[in-house]
mmCIF file of C-alpha atoms and ligand atoms in Angstrom:
data_model
loop_
_atom_site.group_PDB
_atom_site.id
_atom_site.type_symbol
_atom_site.label_atom_id
_atom_site.label_comp_id
_atom_site.label_asym_id
_atom_site.label_seq_id
_atom_site.Cartn_x
_atom_site.Cartn_y
_atom_site.Cartn_z
ATOM 1 C CA UNK A 700 46.176 38.827 55.883
ATOM 2 C CA UNK A 701 43.840 40.984 53.774
ATOM 3 C CA UNK A 702 42.658 44.566 53.412
ATOM 4 C CA UNK A 703 39.908 44.078 55.957
ATOM 5 C CA UNK A 704 42.354 43.025 58.610
ATOM 6 C CA UNK A 705 44.505 46.041 57.902
ATOM 7 C CA UNK A 706 41.455 48.248 58.254
ATOM 8 C CA UNK A 707 40.529 46.523 61.511
ATOM 9 C CA UNK A 708 44.030 47.163 62.841
ATOM 10 C CA UNK A 709 43.538 50.869 62.200
ATOM 11 C CA UNK A 710 40.159 51.002 63.970
ATOM 12 C CA UNK A 711 41.543 49.093 66.941
ATOM 13 C CA UNK A 712 44.561 51.357 67.199
ATOM 14 C CA UNK A 713 42.540 54.577 67.012
ATOM 15 C CA UNK A 714 40.092 53.285 69.634
ATOM 16 C CA UNK A 715 43.006 52.386 71.910
ATOM 17 C CA UNK A 716 44.586 55.751 71.354
ATOM 18 C CA UNK A 717 41.382 57.502 72.362
ATOM 19 C CA UNK A 718 41.706 55.931 75.801
ATOM 20 C CA UNK A 719 45.277 57.082 76.297
ATOM 21 C CA UNK A 720 45.346 59.843 78.952
ATOM 22 C CA UNK A 721 48.989 60.088 79.992
ATOM 23 C CA UNK A 722 52.417 60.190 78.416
ATOM 24 C CA UNK A 723 53.245 56.880 80.083
ATOM 25 C CA UNK A 724 50.219 55.267 78.475
ATOM 26 C CA UNK A 725 51.145 56.798 75.158
ATOM 27 C CA UNK A 726 54.508 55.102 75.407
ATOM 28 C CA UNK A 727 52.774 51.793 76.192
ATOM 29 C CA UNK A 728 50.604 52.334 73.144
ATOM 30 C CA UNK A 729 53.641 52.915 70.960
ATOM 31 C CA UNK A 730 55.209 49.693 72.155
ATOM 32 C CA UNK A 731 51.961 47.757 71.618
ATOM 33 C CA UNK A 732 51.763 48.796 67.962
ATOM 34 C CA UNK A 733 55.228 49.760 66.873
ATOM 35 C CA UNK A 734 57.521 47.919 69.299
ATOM 36 C CA UNK A 735 59.639 44.954 68.140
ATOM 37 C CA UNK A 736 56.719 42.599 68.489
ATOM 38 C CA UNK A 737 54.088 45.292 68.056
ATOM 39 C CA UNK A 738 50.901 44.650 66.060
ATOM 40 C CA UNK A 739 51.851 46.898 63.174
ATOM 41 C CA UNK A 740 55.416 45.561 63.120
ATOM 42 C CA UNK A 741 54.246 41.968 62.930
ATOM 43 C CA UNK A 742 51.793 42.687 60.096
ATOM 44 C CA UNK A 743 54.530 44.504 58.192
ATOM 45 C CA UNK A 744 56.708 41.419 58.438
ATOM 46 C CA UNK A 745 53.811 39.168 57.259
ATOM 47 C CA UNK A 746 53.275 41.282 54.183
ATOM 48 C CA UNK A 747 56.907 40.944 53.140
ATOM 49 C CA UNK A 748 56.419 37.187 52.688
ATOM 50 C CA UNK A 749 53.416 37.595 50.296
ATOM 51 C CA UNK A 750 53.364 37.390 46.468
ATOM 52 C CA UNK A 751 54.172 40.517 44.487
ATOM 53 C CA UNK A 752 50.626 41.750 43.649
ATOM 54 C CA UNK A 753 49.245 41.195 47.107
ATOM 55 C CA UNK A 754 52.330 42.717 48.631
ATOM 56 C CA UNK A 755 51.841 45.858 46.603
ATOM 57 C CA UNK A 756 48.151 46.357 47.468
ATOM 58 C CA UNK A 757 48.433 45.496 51.135
ATOM 59 C CA UNK A 758 51.707 47.325 51.520
ATOM 60 C CA UNK A 759 50.189 50.572 50.322
ATOM 61 C CA UNK A 760 47.133 50.149 52.583
ATOM 62 C CA UNK A 761 49.305 49.378 55.576
ATOM 63 C CA UNK A 762 51.518 52.423 54.953
ATOM 64 C CA UNK A 763 48.470 54.647 54.947
ATOM 65 C CA UNK A 764 47.222 53.091 58.169
ATOM 66 C CA UNK A 765 50.636 53.551 59.748
ATOM 67 C CA UNK A 766 50.779 57.218 58.898
ATOM 68 C CA UNK A 767 47.253 57.800 60.195
ATOM 69 C CA UNK A 768 48.115 56.134 63.521
ATOM 70 C CA UNK A 769 51.429 57.963 63.824
ATOM 71 C CA UNK A 770 49.814 61.299 62.999
ATOM 72 C CA UNK A 771 47.203 60.716 65.689
ATOM 73 C CA UNK A 772 49.906 59.728 68.175
ATOM 74 C CA UNK A 773 51.724 62.978 67.494
ATOM 75 C CA UNK A 774 48.576 65.080 68.073
ATOM 76 C CA UNK A 775 47.840 63.078 71.194
ATOM 77 C CA UNK A 776 51.295 63.807 72.514
ATOM 78 C CA UNK A 777 50.964 67.561 71.950
ATOM 79 C CA UNK A 778 47.533 67.564 73.506
ATOM 80 C CA UNK A 779 48.772 65.708 76.598
ATOM 81 C CA UNK A 780 51.809 67.920 77.050
ATOM 82 C CA UNK A 781 49.682 71.048 76.838
ATOM 83 C CA UNK A 782 46.711 70.057 78.946
ATOM 84 C CA UNK A 783 48.449 68.130 81.715
ATOM 85 C CA UNK A 784 51.644 69.905 82.702
ATOM 86 C CA UNK A 785 52.244 67.387 85.497
ATOM 87 C CA UNK A 786 52.810 64.812 82.794
ATOM 88 C CA UNK A 787 56.041 66.554 81.779
ATOM 89 C CA UNK A 788 59.273 64.834 82.818
ATOM 90 C CA UNK A 789 59.678 65.289 86.530
ATOM 91 C CA UNK A 790 61.696 68.234 87.907
ATOM 92 C CA UNK A 791 64.071 66.946 90.562
ATOM 93 C CA UNK A 792 64.257 69.674 93.153
ATOM 94 C CA UNK A 793 67.066 67.999 95.076
ATOM 95 C CA UNK A 794 69.318 67.455 92.040
ATOM 96 C CA UNK A 795 72.386 69.744 92.329
ATOM 97 C CA UNK A 796 72.500 72.395 89.611
ATOM 98 C CA UNK A 797 75.477 73.241 87.440
ATOM 99 C CA UNK A 798 77.564 75.859 89.200
ATOM 100 C CA UNK A 799 78.733 78.791 87.134
ATOM 101 C CA UNK A 800 82.540 78.919 87.035
ATOM 102 C CA UNK A 801 84.039 81.386 89.480
ATOM 103 C CA UNK A 802 87.295 83.124 88.640
ATOM 104 C CA UNK A 803 89.948 84.258 91.091
ATOM 105 C CA UNK A 804 92.269 87.182 91.610
ATOM 106 C CA UNK A 805 95.028 87.601 89.057
ATOM 107 C CA UNK A 806 98.342 86.167 90.193
ATOM 108 C CA UNK A 807 99.950 89.623 90.362
ATOM 109 C CA UNK A 808 97.093 90.977 92.478
ATOM 110 C CA UNK A 809 97.619 87.997 94.789
ATOM 111 C CA UNK A 810 101.344 88.766 94.929
ATOM 112 C CA UNK A 811 100.699 92.458 95.703
ATOM 113 C CA UNK A 812 98.348 91.506 98.534
ATOM 114 C CA UNK A 813 100.885 89.103 99.954
ATOM 115 C CA UNK A 814 103.606 91.774 99.835
ATOM 116 C CA UNK A 815 101.318 94.287 101.598
ATOM 117 C CA UNK A 816 100.467 91.706 104.290
ATOM 118 C CA UNK A 817 104.133 90.946 104.959
ATOM 119 C CA UNK A 818 105.148 94.600 105.355
ATOM 120 C CA UNK A 819 102.100 95.637 107.347
ATOM 121 C CA UNK A 820 103.241 94.298 110.757
ATOM 122 C CA UNK A 821 106.412 96.400 110.442
ATOM 123 C CA UNK A 822 104.283 99.534 110.184
ATOM 124 C CA UNK A 823 104.441 100.021 106.401
ATOM 125 C CA UNK A 824 101.343 101.609 104.871
ATOM 126 C CA UNK A 825 100.471 101.186 101.232
ATOM 127 C CA UNK A 826 100.224 104.447 99.315
ATOM 128 C CA UNK A 827 99.575 105.325 95.692
ATOM 129 C CA UNK A 828 101.057 108.090 93.611
ATOM 130 C CA UNK A 829 100.396 109.165 90.014
ATOM 131 C CA UNK A 830 101.238 106.656 87.278
ATOM 132 C CA UNK A 831 101.728 109.637 84.969
ATOM 133 C CA UNK A 832 104.021 112.155 86.602
ATOM 134 C CA UNK A 833 106.501 114.924 85.969
ATOM 135 C CA UNK A 834 110.142 114.246 85.293
ATOM 136 C CA UNK A 835 110.863 116.265 88.413
ATOM 137 C CA UNK A 836 109.636 113.527 90.767
ATOM 138 C CA UNK A 837 110.899 110.707 88.573
ATOM 139 C CA UNK A 838 114.465 112.040 88.158
ATOM 140 C CA UNK A 839 115.288 115.547 89.346
ATOM 141 C CA UNK A 840 114.170 115.151 92.943
ATOM 142 C CA UNK A 841 115.953 111.790 93.005
ATOM 143 C CA UNK A 842 119.273 113.499 92.314
ATOM 144 C CA UNK A 843 119.319 112.677 88.597
ATOM 145 C CA UNK A 844 119.579 116.081 86.928
ATOM 146 C CA UNK A 845 118.518 116.713 83.352
ATOM 147 C CA UNK A 846 121.050 115.431 80.811
ATOM 148 C CA UNK A 847 122.572 113.069 83.369
ATOM 149 C CA UNK A 848 123.422 109.835 81.521
ATOM 150 C CA UNK A 849 121.877 107.727 84.323
ATOM 151 C CA UNK A 850 118.437 108.729 83.000
ATOM 152 C CA UNK A 851 119.014 106.411 80.052
ATOM 153 C CA UNK A 852 118.653 103.396 82.336
ATOM 154 C CA UNK A 853 114.963 104.230 82.738
ATOM 155 C CA UNK A 854 113.815 103.807 79.165
ATOM 156 C CA UNK A 855 111.132 106.381 79.616
ATOM 157 C CA UNK A 856 107.847 106.932 77.761
ATOM 158 C CA UNK A 857 107.142 110.617 77.368
ATOM 159 C CA UNK A 858 103.611 111.935 77.248
ATOM 160 C CA UNK A 859 102.875 114.486 74.590
ATOM 161 C CA UNK A 860 101.918 117.371 76.904
ATOM 162 C CA UNK A 861 103.646 120.718 76.985
ATOM 163 C CA UNK A 862 106.491 121.066 79.422
ATOM 164 C CA UNK A 863 105.869 122.457 82.890
ATOM 165 C CA UNK A 864 108.230 125.283 83.778
ATOM 166 C CA UNK A 865 109.100 123.925 87.173
ATOM 167 C CA UNK A 866 108.487 120.172 86.853
ATOM 168 C CA UNK A 867 109.535 119.539 83.249
ATOM 169 C CA UNK A 868 108.063 117.003 80.875
ATOM 170 C CA UNK A 869 105.319 114.468 81.657
ATOM 171 C CA UNK A 870 106.201 110.769 81.656
ATOM 172 C CA UNK A 871 104.738 107.382 82.405
ATOM 173 C CA UNK A 872 106.476 106.606 85.701
ATOM 174 C CA UNK A 873 109.327 104.182 84.923
ATOM 175 C CA UNK A 874 109.739 103.328 88.615
ATOM 176 C CA UNK A 875 107.937 103.716 91.933
ATOM 177 C CA UNK A 876 110.830 105.738 93.351
ATOM 178 C CA UNK A 877 108.940 108.799 92.067
ATOM 179 C CA UNK A 878 106.740 108.340 95.137
ATOM 180 C CA UNK A 879 109.638 108.916 97.555
ATOM 181 C CA UNK A 880 109.809 112.717 97.438
ATOM 182 C CA UNK A 881 106.033 112.995 97.071
ATOM 183 C CA UNK A 882 105.704 111.040 100.319
ATOM 184 C CA UNK A 883 108.301 113.208 102.079
ATOM 185 C CA UNK A 884 106.537 116.383 100.969
ATOM 186 C CA UNK A 885 103.407 115.269 102.809
ATOM 187 C CA UNK A 886 105.341 116.277 105.907
ATOM 188 C CA UNK A 887 104.442 113.332 108.130
ATOM 189 C CA UNK A 888 107.470 111.931 109.912
ATOM 190 C CA UNK A 889 108.552 109.241 110.548
ATOM 191 C CA UNK A 890 107.839 107.539 107.190
ATOM 192 C CA UNK A 891 107.150 103.874 106.563
ATOM 193 C CA UNK A 892 105.826 103.844 103.031
ATOM 194 C CA UNK A 893 105.002 101.024 100.657
ATOM 195 C CA UNK A 894 104.272 102.470 97.225
ATOM 196 C CA UNK A 895 102.967 99.858 94.801
ATOM 197 C CA UNK A 896 102.151 100.990 91.328
ATOM 198 C CA UNK A 897 102.107 100.275 87.627
ATOM 199 C CA UNK A 898 105.192 101.420 85.762
ATOM 200 C CA UNK A 899 106.145 101.714 82.106
ATOM 201 C CA UNK A 900 109.388 101.396 80.187
ATOM 202 C CA UNK A 901 110.340 100.913 76.552
ATOM 203 C CA UNK A 902 111.297 97.267 76.836
ATOM 204 C CA UNK A 903 109.899 93.848 75.953
ATOM 205 C CA UNK A 904 111.539 90.423 76.189
ATOM 206 C CA UNK A 905 111.324 87.271 78.350
ATOM 207 C CA UNK A 906 112.276 89.299 81.434
ATOM 208 C CA UNK A 907 110.754 92.694 80.671
ATOM 209 C CA UNK A 908 107.375 94.120 79.777
ATOM 210 C CA UNK A 909 106.498 97.688 78.758
ATOM 211 C CA UNK A 910 103.957 97.662 81.594
ATOM 212 C CA UNK A 911 104.845 96.101 84.919
ATOM 213 C CA UNK A 912 104.484 96.660 88.655
ATOM 214 C CA UNK A 913 106.962 97.773 91.274
ATOM 215 C CA UNK A 914 106.812 98.027 95.033
ATOM 216 C CA UNK A 915 108.881 100.667 96.747
ATOM 217 C CA UNK A 916 109.677 100.785 100.420
ATOM 218 C CA UNK A 917 110.805 103.971 102.104
ATOM 219 C CA UNK A 918 111.673 104.455 105.757
ATOM 220 C CA UNK A 919 112.731 107.840 107.117
ATOM 221 C CA UNK A 920 113.338 108.317 110.814
ATOM 222 C CA UNK A 921 116.031 109.368 113.256
ATOM 223 C CA UNK A 922 119.032 107.042 113.411
ATOM 224 C CA UNK A 923 118.160 104.806 110.459
ATOM 225 C CA UNK A 924 121.134 102.909 108.973
ATOM 226 C CA UNK A 925 122.046 99.992 106.710
ATOM 227 C CA UNK A 926 121.409 97.371 109.382
ATOM 228 C CA UNK A 927 117.720 98.403 109.437
ATOM 229 C CA UNK A 928 117.626 98.046 105.676
ATOM 230 C CA UNK A 929 119.215 94.626 105.761
ATOM 231 C CA UNK A 930 116.932 93.473 108.577
ATOM 232 C CA UNK A 931 113.775 94.528 106.761
ATOM 233 C CA UNK A 932 114.832 92.965 103.449
ATOM 234 C CA UNK A 933 115.808 89.764 105.192
ATOM 235 C CA UNK A 934 112.469 89.674 106.998
ATOM 236 C CA UNK A 935 110.616 90.150 103.725
ATOM 237 C CA UNK A 936 112.581 87.507 101.839
ATOM 238 C CA UNK A 937 112.194 84.871 104.565
ATOM 239 C CA UNK A 938 108.460 85.505 104.730
ATOM 240 C CA UNK A 939 107.864 85.670 101.009
ATOM 241 C CA UNK A 940 110.191 82.863 99.871
ATOM 242 C CA UNK A 941 110.838 80.727 102.931
ATOM 243 C CA UNK A 942 113.554 80.477 105.627
ATOM 244 C CA UNK A 943 116.137 78.803 103.361
ATOM 245 C CA UNK A 944 116.417 81.775 100.987
ATOM 246 C CA UNK A 945 119.296 84.029 102.096
ATOM 247 C CA UNK A 946 119.950 87.543 100.795
ATOM 248 C CA UNK A 947 123.148 89.329 99.925
ATOM 249 C CA UNK A 948 123.792 92.999 99.172
ATOM 250 C CA UNK A 949 126.046 93.818 96.245
ATOM 251 C CA UNK A 950 127.450 97.365 95.958
ATOM 252 C CA UNK A 951 125.853 99.260 93.092
ATOM 253 C CA UNK A 952 125.269 102.781 91.984
ATOM 254 C CA UNK A 953 121.950 104.570 92.163
ATOM 255 C CA UNK A 954 121.926 108.338 92.260
ATOM 256 C CA UNK A 955 119.217 108.533 94.930
ATOM 257 C CA UNK A 956 120.843 106.254 97.495
ATOM 258 C CA UNK A 957 124.334 106.267 99.002
ATOM 259 C CA UNK A 958 125.503 103.611 99.560
ATOM 260 C CA UNK A 959 123.444 101.697 97.001
ATOM 261 C CA UNK A 960 123.014 97.964 96.541
ATOM 262 C CA UNK A 961 121.591 95.347 94.304
ATOM 263 C CA UNK A 962 119.821 92.753 96.427
ATOM 264 C CA UNK A 963 120.340 89.116 95.471
ATOM 265 C CA UNK A 964 118.471 86.143 96.867
ATOM 266 C CA UNK A 965 119.584 82.494 96.859
ATOM 267 C CA UNK A 966 118.351 80.759 93.706
ATOM 268 C CA UNK A 967 114.994 78.979 94.072
ATOM 269 C CA UNK A 968 116.285 76.057 92.068
ATOM 270 C CA UNK A 969 119.770 75.253 93.405
ATOM 271 C CA UNK A 970 119.888 77.266 96.680
ATOM 272 C CA UNK A 971 123.335 78.589 95.927
ATOM 273 C CA UNK A 972 125.023 75.635 94.245
ATOM 274 C CA UNK A 973 124.790 77.186 90.791
ATOM 275 C CA UNK A 974 122.502 75.964 88.016
ATOM 276 C CA UNK A 975 121.397 76.853 84.488
ATOM 277 C CA UNK A 976 118.682 79.159 85.858
ATOM 278 C CA UNK A 977 120.936 81.424 87.965
ATOM 279 C CA UNK A 978 124.472 80.509 86.816
ATOM 280 C CA UNK A 979 126.225 81.229 90.104
ATOM 281 C CA UNK A 980 123.662 80.495 92.818
ATOM 282 C CA UNK A 981 122.077 83.922 93.284
ATOM 283 C CA UNK A 982 119.217 85.732 91.607
ATOM 284 C CA UNK A 983 118.944 89.476 91.406
ATOM 285 C CA UNK A 984 115.852 91.005 93.015
ATOM 286 C CA UNK A 985 116.369 94.750 92.645
ATOM 287 C CA UNK A 986 117.805 97.907 94.098
ATOM 288 C CA UNK A 987 118.060 99.312 97.592
ATOM 289 C CA UNK A 988 120.135 101.725 99.598
ATOM 290 C CA UNK A 989 120.443 104.482 102.147
ATOM 291 C CA UNK A 990 118.523 107.572 101.042
ATOM 292 C CA UNK A 991 120.832 110.225 99.625
ATOM 293 C CA UNK A 992 120.861 113.417 101.776
ATOM 294 C CA UNK A 993 120.020 115.458 98.675
ATOM 295 C CA UNK A 994 116.828 113.468 98.175
ATOM 296 C CA UNK A 995 115.809 114.145 101.781
ATOM 297 C CA UNK A 996 116.416 117.839 101.167
ATOM 298 C CA UNK A 997 114.247 117.743 98.024
ATOM 299 C CA UNK A 998 111.568 116.269 100.269
ATOM 300 C CA UNK A 999 111.961 119.118 102.760
ATOM 301 C CA UNK A 1000 113.578 116.902 105.418
ATOM 302 C CA UNK A 1001 116.629 117.933 107.422
ATOM 303 C CA UNK A 1002 119.253 115.350 106.464
ATOM 304 C CA UNK A 1003 121.316 116.121 109.578
ATOM 305 C CA UNK A 1004 118.489 115.038 111.802
ATOM 306 C CA UNK A 1005 116.890 112.304 109.725
ATOM 307 C CA UNK A 1006 118.111 109.414 107.611
ATOM 308 C CA UNK A 1007 116.390 106.664 105.732
ATOM 309 C CA UNK A 1008 116.566 103.628 103.514
ATOM 310 C CA UNK A 1009 114.678 102.615 100.396
ATOM 311 C CA UNK A 1010 114.213 99.676 98.083
ATOM 312 C CA UNK A 1011 112.328 99.180 94.823
ATOM 313 C CA UNK A 1012 111.634 95.850 93.174
ATOM 314 C CA UNK A 1013 109.493 94.526 90.344
ATOM 315 C CA UNK A 1014 106.431 92.625 91.554
ATOM 316 C CA UNK A 1015 106.469 90.191 88.625
ATOM 317 C CA UNK A 1016 110.155 89.382 88.916
ATOM 318 C CA UNK A 1017 109.909 89.012 92.705
ATOM 319 C CA UNK A 1018 106.988 86.641 92.300
ATOM 320 C CA UNK A 1019 108.633 84.604 89.530
ATOM 321 C CA UNK A 1020 111.538 83.861 91.855
ATOM 322 C CA UNK A 1021 109.329 81.994 94.306
ATOM 323 C CA UNK A 1022 110.208 78.309 94.228
ATOM 324 C CA UNK A 1023 107.788 76.165 92.312
ATOM 325 C CA UNK A 1024 106.311 78.879 90.106
ATOM 326 C CA UNK A 1025 108.461 77.842 87.148
ATOM 327 C CA UNK A 1026 107.471 80.867 85.077
ATOM 328 C CA UNK A 1027 110.226 81.274 82.549
ATOM 329 C CA UNK A 1028 108.705 84.117 80.556
ATOM 330 C CA UNK A 1029 107.225 87.214 82.191
ATOM 331 C CA UNK A 1030 104.902 87.729 79.230
ATOM 332 C CA UNK A 1031 102.757 84.737 80.265
ATOM 333 C CA UNK A 1032 101.544 86.774 83.238
ATOM 334 C CA UNK A 1033 99.619 89.241 81.111
ATOM 335 C CA UNK A 1034 98.733 87.160 78.055
ATOM 336 C CA UNK A 1035 95.299 86.551 79.629
ATOM 337 C CA UNK A 1036 95.359 82.842 78.847
ATOM 338 C CA UNK A 1037 93.065 81.180 81.369
ATOM 339 C CA UNK A 1038 94.956 77.880 81.043
ATOM 340 C CA UNK A 1039 97.987 79.641 82.471
ATOM 341 C CA UNK A 1040 96.233 81.869 85.019
ATOM 342 C CA UNK A 1041 94.080 79.173 86.604
ATOM 343 C CA UNK A 1042 97.242 77.428 87.843
ATOM 344 C CA UNK A 1043 97.867 80.154 90.411
HETATM 345 N N1 DAH B 1441 114.009 102.615 91.171
HETATM 346 C C1 DAH B 1441 115.068 101.697 90.869
HETATM 347 C C2 DAH B 1441 114.784 101.014 89.540
HETATM 348 O O1 DAH B 1441 113.677 100.990 89.105
HETATM 349 C C3 DAH B 1441 115.200 100.641 91.919
HETATM 350 C C4 DAH B 1441 115.639 101.187 93.229
HETATM 351 C C5 DAH B 1441 116.991 101.206 93.538
HETATM 352 C C6 DAH B 1441 114.739 101.649 94.163
HETATM 353 C C7 DAH B 1441 117.431 101.669 94.746
HETATM 354 C C8 DAH B 1441 115.176 102.132 95.388
HETATM 355 C C9 DAH B 1441 116.527 102.124 95.662
HETATM 356 O O2 DAH B 1441 114.352 102.601 96.316
HETATM 357 O O3 DAH B 1441 116.944 102.582 96.879
HETATM 358 O O4 DAH B 1441 115.693 100.520 88.937
#
């Protein structure tokens, strides 16, 4: 091995490279010179075994030759890529692409739609009333006069707007019952209303949020009584939860219904046996009752001719009591954590 041979190697390589006209051939060229047994690789190994002086001289010459060849290879590559686009790696038209991730409806929107679908065949129509309303519709017209202690149960947010002479202060609706008298005042009888809306109360813990949803049913017609109420609630519960979930009505006190009830449903976990989730076998859904004659009168309806029933339940709580959901903290529903939401 001497300087001449090194020089010859360079000439040979550059001549070869001149003939390269595709990226495939360029790769073959690289292997021929720089592969494991490539010409340059072999010479490099030979030089290592020489005496110190020779090694130094030849080593330097070979390094120069290497960088010349590599530089030329680089320019060749650029030139090929630019001038012959078909030499670029093939584009596989039939290869499936990466699909963008598609979200889905929020679990509470799904629940609302399911509730609407269940009530629809019974003739209930979904309506919407203001989420910010006057105290009049929230309390007064529901037979809860100003200063009545029952108002405290609805931990109300007041809006800083001056008081209306007739309708009082402005509030964030703490329940959907405010839609009852508004619906009656429309003057269309009979009524089969499903009012679903966002509500607000000053509360926050594992079972309560300051913002939540309620659905409110109201039926007003001639000859309506408790058995209609019980039938409708039973129908809803069986359809929403399944045939094994019974309901029971517990006497309660709401000012806008008489008689009033709390509606309980058999526990999703123990079906009545009693467990750590429900304690004594039942879970509380929400209120219901026979519309108070005074409320009908506020709505301009003759209470001697017409009667009605109503119920109002939280959407989140109702949904959480479905078997298998295992949501133990209502706050998960609105924490916007995709890891939680994508499970529903
Ligand atoms: N509005 C009541 C609440 O938020 C629930 C309620 C009770 C609604 C009885 C009704 C009813 O329609 O008849 O606590």
